[in-house]
PDB file of C-alpha atoms in Angstrom:
ATOM      1  CA  SER A   1     106.697  45.001 121.756  1.00 52.00           C
ATOM      2  CA  GLY A   2     109.890  46.645 122.942  1.00 65.00           C
ATOM      3  CA  LEU A   3     111.826  49.340 121.158  1.00 68.00           C
ATOM      4  CA  GLN A   4     110.936  49.919 117.534  1.00 73.00           C
ATOM      5  CA  ARG A   5     112.723  51.991 114.952  1.00 77.00           C
ATOM      6  CA  LEU A   6     110.717  54.733 113.242  1.00 78.00           C
ATOM      7  CA  PRO A   7     111.395  54.684 109.479  1.00 80.00           C
ATOM      8  CA  LYS A   8     112.516  57.920 107.894  1.00 81.00           C
ATOM      9  CA  GLY A   9     109.984  60.290 106.363  1.00 79.00           C
ATOM     10  CA  THR A  10     109.995  61.812 102.914  1.00 86.00           C
ATOM     11  CA  ALA A  11     111.527  65.099 101.772  1.00 82.00           C
ATOM     12  CA  GLY A  12     109.977  68.103 103.495  1.00 74.00           C
ATOM     13  CA  GLN A  13     108.278  66.162 106.285  1.00 83.00           C
ATOM     14  CA  VAL A  14     108.816  66.807 109.989  1.00 84.00           C
ATOM     15  CA  LEU A  15     108.638  64.624 113.091  1.00 85.00           C
ATOM     16  CA  LYS A  16     105.433  65.172 115.094  1.00 85.00           C
ATOM     17  CA  MET A  17     103.020  63.366 117.400  1.00 86.00           C
ATOM     18  CA  ASN A  18     100.174  61.358 115.909  1.00 84.00           C
ATOM     19  CA  SER A  19      96.507  62.291 116.373  1.00 83.00           C
ATOM     20  CA  SER A  20      96.256  60.037 119.447  1.00 87.00           C
ATOM     21  CA  ALA A  21      99.311  61.700 121.013  1.00 85.00           C
ATOM     22  CA  ASN A  22     100.849  58.322 121.851  1.00 83.00           C
ATOM     23  CA  ALA A  23     103.546  57.887 119.216  1.00 82.00           C
ATOM     24  CA  PRO A  24     105.733  59.981 116.922  1.00 85.00           C
ATOM     25  CA  GLU A  25     105.223  60.052 113.172  1.00 87.00           C
ATOM     26  CA  TYR A  26     106.391  61.994 110.151  1.00 84.00           C
ATOM     27  CA  GLY A  27     104.049  64.431 108.454  1.00 81.00           C
ATOM     28  CA  ASN A  28     103.755  67.762 106.681  1.00 77.00           C
ATOM     29  CA  LEU A  29     103.660  71.103 108.431  1.00 71.00           C
ATOM     30  CA  SER A  30     100.330  72.902 108.406  1.00 70.00           C
ATOM     31  CA  SER A  31      99.907  76.657 108.562  1.00 77.00           C
ATOM     32  CA  ASP A  32      96.998  79.066 108.465  1.00 83.00           C
ATOM     33  CA  PHE A  33      99.112  81.147 106.057  1.00 86.00           C
ATOM     34  CA  VAL A  34     100.055  79.426 102.808  1.00 92.00           C
ATOM     35  CA  LYS A  35     102.410  81.113 100.367  1.00 94.00           C
ATOM     36  CA  VAL A  36     100.773  80.929  96.952  1.00 95.00           C
ATOM     37  CA  ASN A  37     103.074  83.148  94.898  1.00 96.00           C
ATOM     38  CA  THR A  38     106.375  85.029  94.975  1.00 97.00           C
ATOM     39  CA  THR A  39     107.085  87.450  92.135  1.00 95.00           C
ATOM     40  CA  THR A  40     110.561  88.937  91.902  1.00 92.00           C
ATOM     41  CA  MET A  41     111.069  91.579  89.261  1.00 87.00           C
ATOM     42  CA  SER A  42     113.369  90.370  86.505  1.00 81.00           C
ATOM     43  CA  GLY A  43     113.694  93.893  85.121  1.00 81.00           C
ATOM     44  CA  SER A  44     112.308  97.380  85.488  1.00 84.00           C
ATOM     45  CA  THR A  45     108.659  97.969  84.598  1.00 90.00           C
ATOM     46  CA  SER A  46     105.981 100.543  85.401  1.00 93.00           C
ATOM     47  CA  THR A  47     103.127  98.040  85.877  1.00 94.00           C
ATOM     48  CA  VAL A  48     102.766  94.688  87.643  1.00 95.00           C
ATOM     49  CA  SER A  49      99.588  92.604  87.165  1.00 96.00           C
ATOM     50  CA  LEU A  50      99.173  89.319  89.041  1.00 96.00           C
ATOM     51  CA  ASP A  51      96.280  86.848  88.916  1.00 97.00           C
ATOM     52  CA  VAL A  52      97.198  84.903  92.050  1.00 97.00           C
ATOM     53  CA  PHE A  53      93.825  84.547  93.796  1.00 96.00           C
ATOM     54  CA  ASN A  54      91.721  81.406  93.407  1.00 94.00           C
ATOM     55  CA  ALA A  55      88.756  79.565  94.887  1.00 93.00           C
ATOM     56  CA  THR A  56      90.885  77.824  97.530  1.00 93.00           C
ATOM     57  CA  TYR A  57      91.254  80.906  99.736  1.00 95.00           C
ATOM     58  CA  ASP A  58      88.836  83.772 100.321  1.00 96.00           C
ATOM     59  CA  ASN A  59      91.307  86.085 102.091  1.00 97.00           C
ATOM     60  CA  TYR A  60      94.875  87.049 101.176  1.00 97.00           C
ATOM     61  CA  PHE A  61      97.833  88.860 102.715  1.00 97.00           C
ATOM     62  CA  VAL A  62     100.323  90.519 100.353  1.00 97.00           C
ATOM     63  CA  LEU A  63     103.780  91.990 101.032  1.00 97.00           C
ATOM     64  CA  ILE A  64     105.319  94.357  98.481  1.00 96.00           C
ATOM     65  CA  THR A  65     108.936  95.210  99.231  1.00 96.00           C
ATOM     66  CA  GLY A  66     111.706  97.230  97.613  1.00 95.00           C
ATOM     67  CA  VAL A  67     109.465  99.774  95.849  1.00 94.00           C
ATOM     68  CA  LYS A  68     111.361 102.680  94.246  1.00 93.00           C
ATOM     69  CA  GLU A  69     111.626 104.402  90.873  1.00 93.00           C
ATOM     70  CA  THR A  70     114.597 103.917  88.604  1.00 92.00           C
ATOM     71  CA  THR A  71     114.545 107.621  87.656  1.00 90.00           C
ATOM     72  CA  SER A  72     115.665 110.811  89.395  1.00 88.00           C
ATOM     73  CA  ALA A  73     112.626 112.838  88.280  1.00 82.00           C
ATOM     74  CA  GLY A  74     111.951 115.969  90.301  1.00 79.00           C
ATOM     75  CA  THR A  75     108.188 115.545  90.421  1.00 77.00           C
ATOM     76  CA  GLY A  76     106.461 112.886  92.481  1.00 77.00           C
ATOM     77  CA  SER A  77     104.441 109.876  91.409  1.00 89.00           C
ATOM     78  CA  GLN A  78     102.431 107.309  93.324  1.00 90.00           C
ATOM     79  CA  LEU A  79     101.967 103.569  93.291  1.00 91.00           C
ATOM     80  CA  ARG A  80      98.342 103.138  92.258  1.00 93.00           C
ATOM     81  CA  TYR A  81      96.098 100.089  92.554  1.00 94.00           C
ATOM     82  CA  ARG A  82      93.330  98.251  90.702  1.00 96.00           C
ATOM     83  CA  LEU A  83      91.703  94.914  91.408  1.00 96.00           C
ATOM     84  CA  ARG A  84      91.452  92.283  88.699  1.00 97.00           C
ATOM     85  CA  ASN A  85      88.657  89.928  87.724  1.00 94.00           C
ATOM     86  CA  SER A  86      88.446  87.513  84.806  1.00 90.00           C
ATOM     87  CA  GLY A  87      92.076  88.298  84.038  1.00 84.00           C
ATOM     88  CA  GLY A  88      91.559  92.039  83.494  1.00 96.00           C
ATOM     89  CA  ASP A  89      91.699  95.253  85.514  1.00 97.00           C
ATOM     90  CA  TYR A  90      88.505  96.738  86.917  1.00 97.00           C
ATOM     91  CA  THR A  91      88.782 100.274  85.495  1.00 96.00           C
ATOM     92  CA  SER A  92      85.422 101.819  86.405  1.00 97.00           C
ATOM     93  CA  ALA A  93      85.206 104.780  88.796  1.00 97.00           C
ATOM     94  CA  GLY A  94      84.050 102.563  91.635  1.00 97.00           C
ATOM     95  CA  TYR A  95      86.939 102.840  94.123  1.00 97.00           C
ATOM     96  CA  TYR A  96      86.525 104.631  97.471  1.00 97.00           C
ATOM     97  CA  VAL A  97      89.521 105.267  99.742  1.00 96.00           C
ATOM     98  CA  ALA A  98      89.490 106.376 103.392  1.00 96.00           C
ATOM     99  CA  GLY A  99      92.945 106.735 104.879  1.00 95.00           C
ATOM    100  CA  GLY A 100      95.324 108.652 107.063  1.00 95.00           C
ATOM    101  CA  GLY A 101      98.733 108.563 108.666  1.00 94.00           C
ATOM    102  CA  SER A 102     101.557 110.816 109.748  1.00 95.00           C
ATOM    103  CA  TYR A 103     104.859 112.187 108.538  1.00 94.00           C
ATOM    104  CA  ILE A 104     107.890 113.343 110.468  1.00 94.00           C
ATOM    105  CA  ALA A 105     110.517 115.908 109.496  1.00 93.00           C
ATOM    106  CA  SER A 106     113.101 117.805 111.496  1.00 91.00           C
ATOM    107  CA  GLY A 107     110.364 120.149 112.708  1.00 90.00           C
ATOM    108  CA  GLY A 108     108.181 117.423 114.227  1.00 95.00           C
ATOM    109  CA  VAL A 109     105.266 115.123 113.435  1.00 95.00           C
ATOM    110  CA  THR A 110     102.186 116.035 111.384  1.00 94.00           C
ATOM    111  CA  GLU A 111      99.008 113.961 111.171  1.00 94.00           C
ATOM    112  CA  HIS A 112      97.075 113.781 107.922  1.00 90.00           C
ATOM    113  CA  ASN A 113      93.831 112.418 106.516  1.00 92.00           C
ATOM    114  CA  ALA A 114      93.345 111.304 102.932  1.00 90.00           C
ATOM    115  CA  GLY A 115      90.708 109.787 100.707  1.00 93.00           C
ATOM    116  CA  GLN A 116      89.218 109.485  97.249  1.00 94.00           C
ATOM    117  CA  TRP A 117      85.624 109.223  96.043  1.00 96.00           C
ATOM    118  CA  GLN A 118      84.683 107.279  92.921  1.00 96.00           C
ATOM    119  CA  SER A 119      88.220 106.970  91.597  1.00 96.00           C
ATOM    120  CA  ASP A 120      89.233 104.586  88.827  1.00 96.00           C
ATOM    121  CA  ASN A 121      92.892 104.356  89.985  1.00 93.00           C
ATOM    122  CA  PRO A 122      93.260 105.138  93.706  1.00 92.00           C
ATOM    123  CA  ASP A 123      96.626 106.632  94.717  1.00 87.00           C
ATOM    124  CA  LEU A 124      96.792 105.258  98.288  1.00 86.00           C
ATOM    125  CA  ASN A 125      97.118 108.648 100.049  1.00 84.00           C
ATOM    126  CA  GLY A 126      99.311 110.226  97.393  1.00 79.00           C
ATOM    127  CA  TRP A 127     102.849 110.239  98.791  1.00 85.00           C
ATOM    128  CA  GLY A 128     105.630 110.279  96.187  1.00 89.00           C
ATOM    129  CA  ILE A 129     107.560 107.026  95.623  1.00 92.00           C
ATOM    130  CA  PRO A 130     111.279 107.150  96.537  1.00 94.00           C
ATOM    131  CA  ASN A 131     113.593 107.312  93.511  1.00 92.00           C
ATOM    132  CA  ASN A 132     117.288 107.163  92.639  1.00 91.00           C
ATOM    133  CA  THR A 133     118.006 110.472  94.379  1.00 92.00           C
ATOM    134  CA  THR A 134     116.039 109.854  97.592  1.00 93.00           C
ATOM    135  CA  GLN A 135     118.545 109.445 100.432  1.00 93.00           C
ATOM    136  CA  GLY A 136     121.312 108.834  97.908  1.00 92.00           C
ATOM    137  CA  GLY A 137     119.246 106.169  96.146  1.00 91.00           C
ATOM    138  CA  ASN A 138     119.093 104.014  99.295  1.00 94.00           C
ATOM    139  CA  ALA A 139     115.415 104.547 100.161  1.00 94.00           C
ATOM    140  CA  GLU A 140     112.600 102.157  99.257  1.00 95.00           C
ATOM    141  CA  ARG A 141     108.971 101.724 100.224  1.00 95.00           C
ATOM    142  CA  GLN A 142     107.401  98.659 101.837  1.00 96.00           C
ATOM    143  CA  TYR A 143     103.693  97.807 101.640  1.00 96.00           C
ATOM    144  CA  LYS A 144     101.385  95.318 103.277  1.00 96.00           C
ATOM    145  CA  TRP A 145      97.857  94.511 102.080  1.00 97.00           C
ATOM    146  CA  TRP A 146      94.854  92.499 103.210  1.00 97.00           C
ATOM    147  CA  PHE A 147      92.297  91.434 100.591  1.00 97.00           C
ATOM    148  CA  PHE A 148      88.985  90.102 101.923  1.00 97.00           C
ATOM    149  CA  ASN A 149      86.315  87.731 100.537  1.00 96.00           C
ATOM    150  CA  VAL A 150      87.721  87.829  97.033  1.00 97.00           C
ATOM    151  CA  ASN A 151      85.382  85.059  95.831  1.00 96.00           C
ATOM    152  CA  SER A 152      82.149  86.530  97.173  1.00 95.00           C
ATOM    153  CA  SER A 153      79.359  88.034  95.058  1.00 96.00           C
ATOM    154  CA  ARG A 154      79.380  91.213  97.155  1.00 96.00           C
ATOM    155  CA  GLN A 155      81.449  94.379  96.896  1.00 96.00           C
ATOM    156  CA  LYS A 156      85.192  94.020  97.554  1.00 96.00           C
ATOM    157  CA  ASN A 157      87.338  95.743 100.144  1.00 95.00           C
ATOM    158  CA  SER A 158      90.937  95.751 101.300  1.00 97.00           C
ATOM    159  CA  LEU A 159      93.332  97.369 103.783  1.00 96.00           C
ATOM    160  CA  PHE A 160      96.777  98.793 103.026  1.00 96.00           C
ATOM    161  CA  GLU A 161      99.727 100.236 104.927  1.00 96.00           C
ATOM    162  CA  TYR A 162     103.179 101.490 103.923  1.00 96.00           C
ATOM    163  CA  VAL A 163     106.237 103.369 105.189  1.00 95.00           C
ATOM    164  CA  SER A 164     109.197 105.086 103.501  1.00 95.00           C
ATOM    165  CA  TRP A 165     111.053 108.295 102.915  1.00 93.00           C
ATOM    166  CA  GLU A 166     109.017 110.606 100.698  1.00 90.00           C
ATOM    167  CA  ARG A 167     110.524 111.191  97.246  1.00 89.00           C
ATOM    168  CA  GLY A 168     112.189 114.473  98.261  1.00 89.00           C
ATOM    169  CA  GLY A 169     113.989 112.770 101.142  1.00 90.00           C
ATOM    170  CA  SER A 170     113.125 115.434 103.719  1.00 90.00           C
ATOM    171  CA  TYR A 171     110.568 113.454 105.733  1.00 92.00           C
ATOM    172  CA  ILE A 172     109.347 109.933 106.458  1.00 95.00           C
ATOM    173  CA  ASN A 173     105.701 109.063 105.954  1.00 94.00           C
ATOM    174  CA  HIS A 174     103.564 106.258 107.336  1.00 95.00           C
ATOM    175  CA  SER A 175     100.190 105.825 105.626  1.00 95.00           C
ATOM    176  CA  PHE A 176      97.290 103.422 105.942  1.00 96.00           C
ATOM    177  CA  GLY A 177      93.737 103.097 104.751  1.00 96.00           C
ATOM    178  CA  GLY A 178      90.882 101.044 103.432  1.00 97.00           C
ATOM    179  CA  ILE A 179      89.484 100.659  99.931  1.00 96.00           C
ATOM    180  CA  GLN A 180      85.892  99.832  99.057  1.00 97.00           C
ATOM    181  CA  VAL A 181      85.218  98.754  95.463  1.00 97.00           C
ATOM    182  CA  GLU A 182      81.815  98.659  93.776  1.00 96.00           C
ATOM    183  CA  ASN A 183      82.527  95.370  92.082  1.00 96.00           C
ATOM    184  CA  THR A 184      80.733  92.099  92.868  1.00 96.00           C
ATOM    185  CA  SER A 185      82.678  89.698  90.601  1.00 96.00           C
ATOM    186  CA  ALA A 186      85.234  87.270  91.997  1.00 96.00           C
ATOM    187  CA  GLN A 187      88.601  89.010  92.348  1.00 97.00           C
ATOM    188  CA  THR A 188      91.379  87.100  90.585  1.00 97.00           C
ATOM    189  CA  GLY A 189      94.295  89.362  91.540  1.00 97.00           C
ATOM    190  CA  PHE A 190      95.581  92.921  91.512  1.00 97.00           C
ATOM    191  CA  THR A 191      97.544  95.464  89.499  1.00 96.00           C
ATOM    192  CA  PHE A 192     100.023  98.040  90.818  1.00 94.00           C
ATOM    193  CA  PHE A 193     101.375 100.737  88.544  1.00 94.00           C
ATOM    194  CA  ASN A 194     103.357 103.970  88.624  1.00 93.00           C
ATOM    195  CA  SER A 195     101.009 106.916  88.129  1.00 92.00           C
ATOM    196  CA  ALA A 196     103.567 108.711  85.934  1.00 92.00           C
ATOM    197  CA  GLY A 197     104.418 105.618  83.869  1.00 93.00           C
ATOM    198  CA  ARG A 198     107.975 105.514  85.217  1.00 93.00           C
ATOM    199  CA  ASN A 199     109.760 102.236  85.758  1.00 93.00           C
ATOM    200  CA  LEU A 200     109.868 100.562  89.168  1.00 93.00           C
ATOM    201  CA  ASP A 201     113.189  99.102  90.219  1.00 92.00           C
ATOM    202  CA  SER A 202     113.995  95.396  89.860  1.00 91.00           C
ATOM    203  CA  THR A 203     114.446  95.218  93.666  1.00 89.00           C
ATOM    204  CA  MET A 204     110.635  95.075  93.959  1.00 93.00           C
ATOM    205  CA  LYS A 205     109.212  91.767  95.205  1.00 95.00           C
ATOM    206  CA  ILE A 206     105.576  90.724  95.758  1.00 96.00           C
ATOM    207  CA  ILE A 207     104.770  87.816  98.094  1.00 97.00           C
ATOM    208  CA  THR A 208     101.171  86.551  98.338  1.00 98.00           C
ATOM    209  CA  TYR A 209      99.751  84.342 101.097  1.00 97.00           C
ATOM    210  CA  GLY A 210      96.356  82.651 101.175  1.00 97.00           C
ATOM    211  CA  LEU A 211      94.591  82.548 104.542  1.00 93.00           C
ATOM    212  CA  LYS A 212      92.699  79.404 105.507  1.00 85.00           C
ATOM    213  CA  SER A 213      89.099  79.856 106.629  1.00 80.00           C
TER     214      SER A 213
END
């Protein structure tokens, strides 16, 4: 009875109420989003393949930041996507993309629709990646992705969105879309690659979160 001293917790724990809501205790934080992987580029490369999905989570949220080319090439290229299963890329022509978005230049805003039918390397609406000459080399693209039911035995689908200056630096584009894939195997991860084989800058970072059911 009387005042009692609560012993300290362990590293990483926080002070919270117990399940009966009648006394404090130390415990671990819980979140519906759990970071499962952070990949920071250690050097320039044209392709990034990550097997970061597992049986613990069925749905994933992925942020890809700092995307730009290391070159100053005058022709555009795109960041393309493939899913992975059993540690390898799914390369069949079974990808379907339905997307859209808008771009703004000094003359105003233009809406656009985009899509691909039975592709084997979808280009995500086709806008050129910023490079070392875009806005004086200070432009980069940011992506966000949702991957759904990666462990199911049904076809896979995902949603994407991105924003950046277009390679030429004369307008800003915002694109989004969905991808349906005719693949029923468990998805173990994803691959992103430059359609022209050019290197992506070491500023690129990929952060993957698992979503609790």
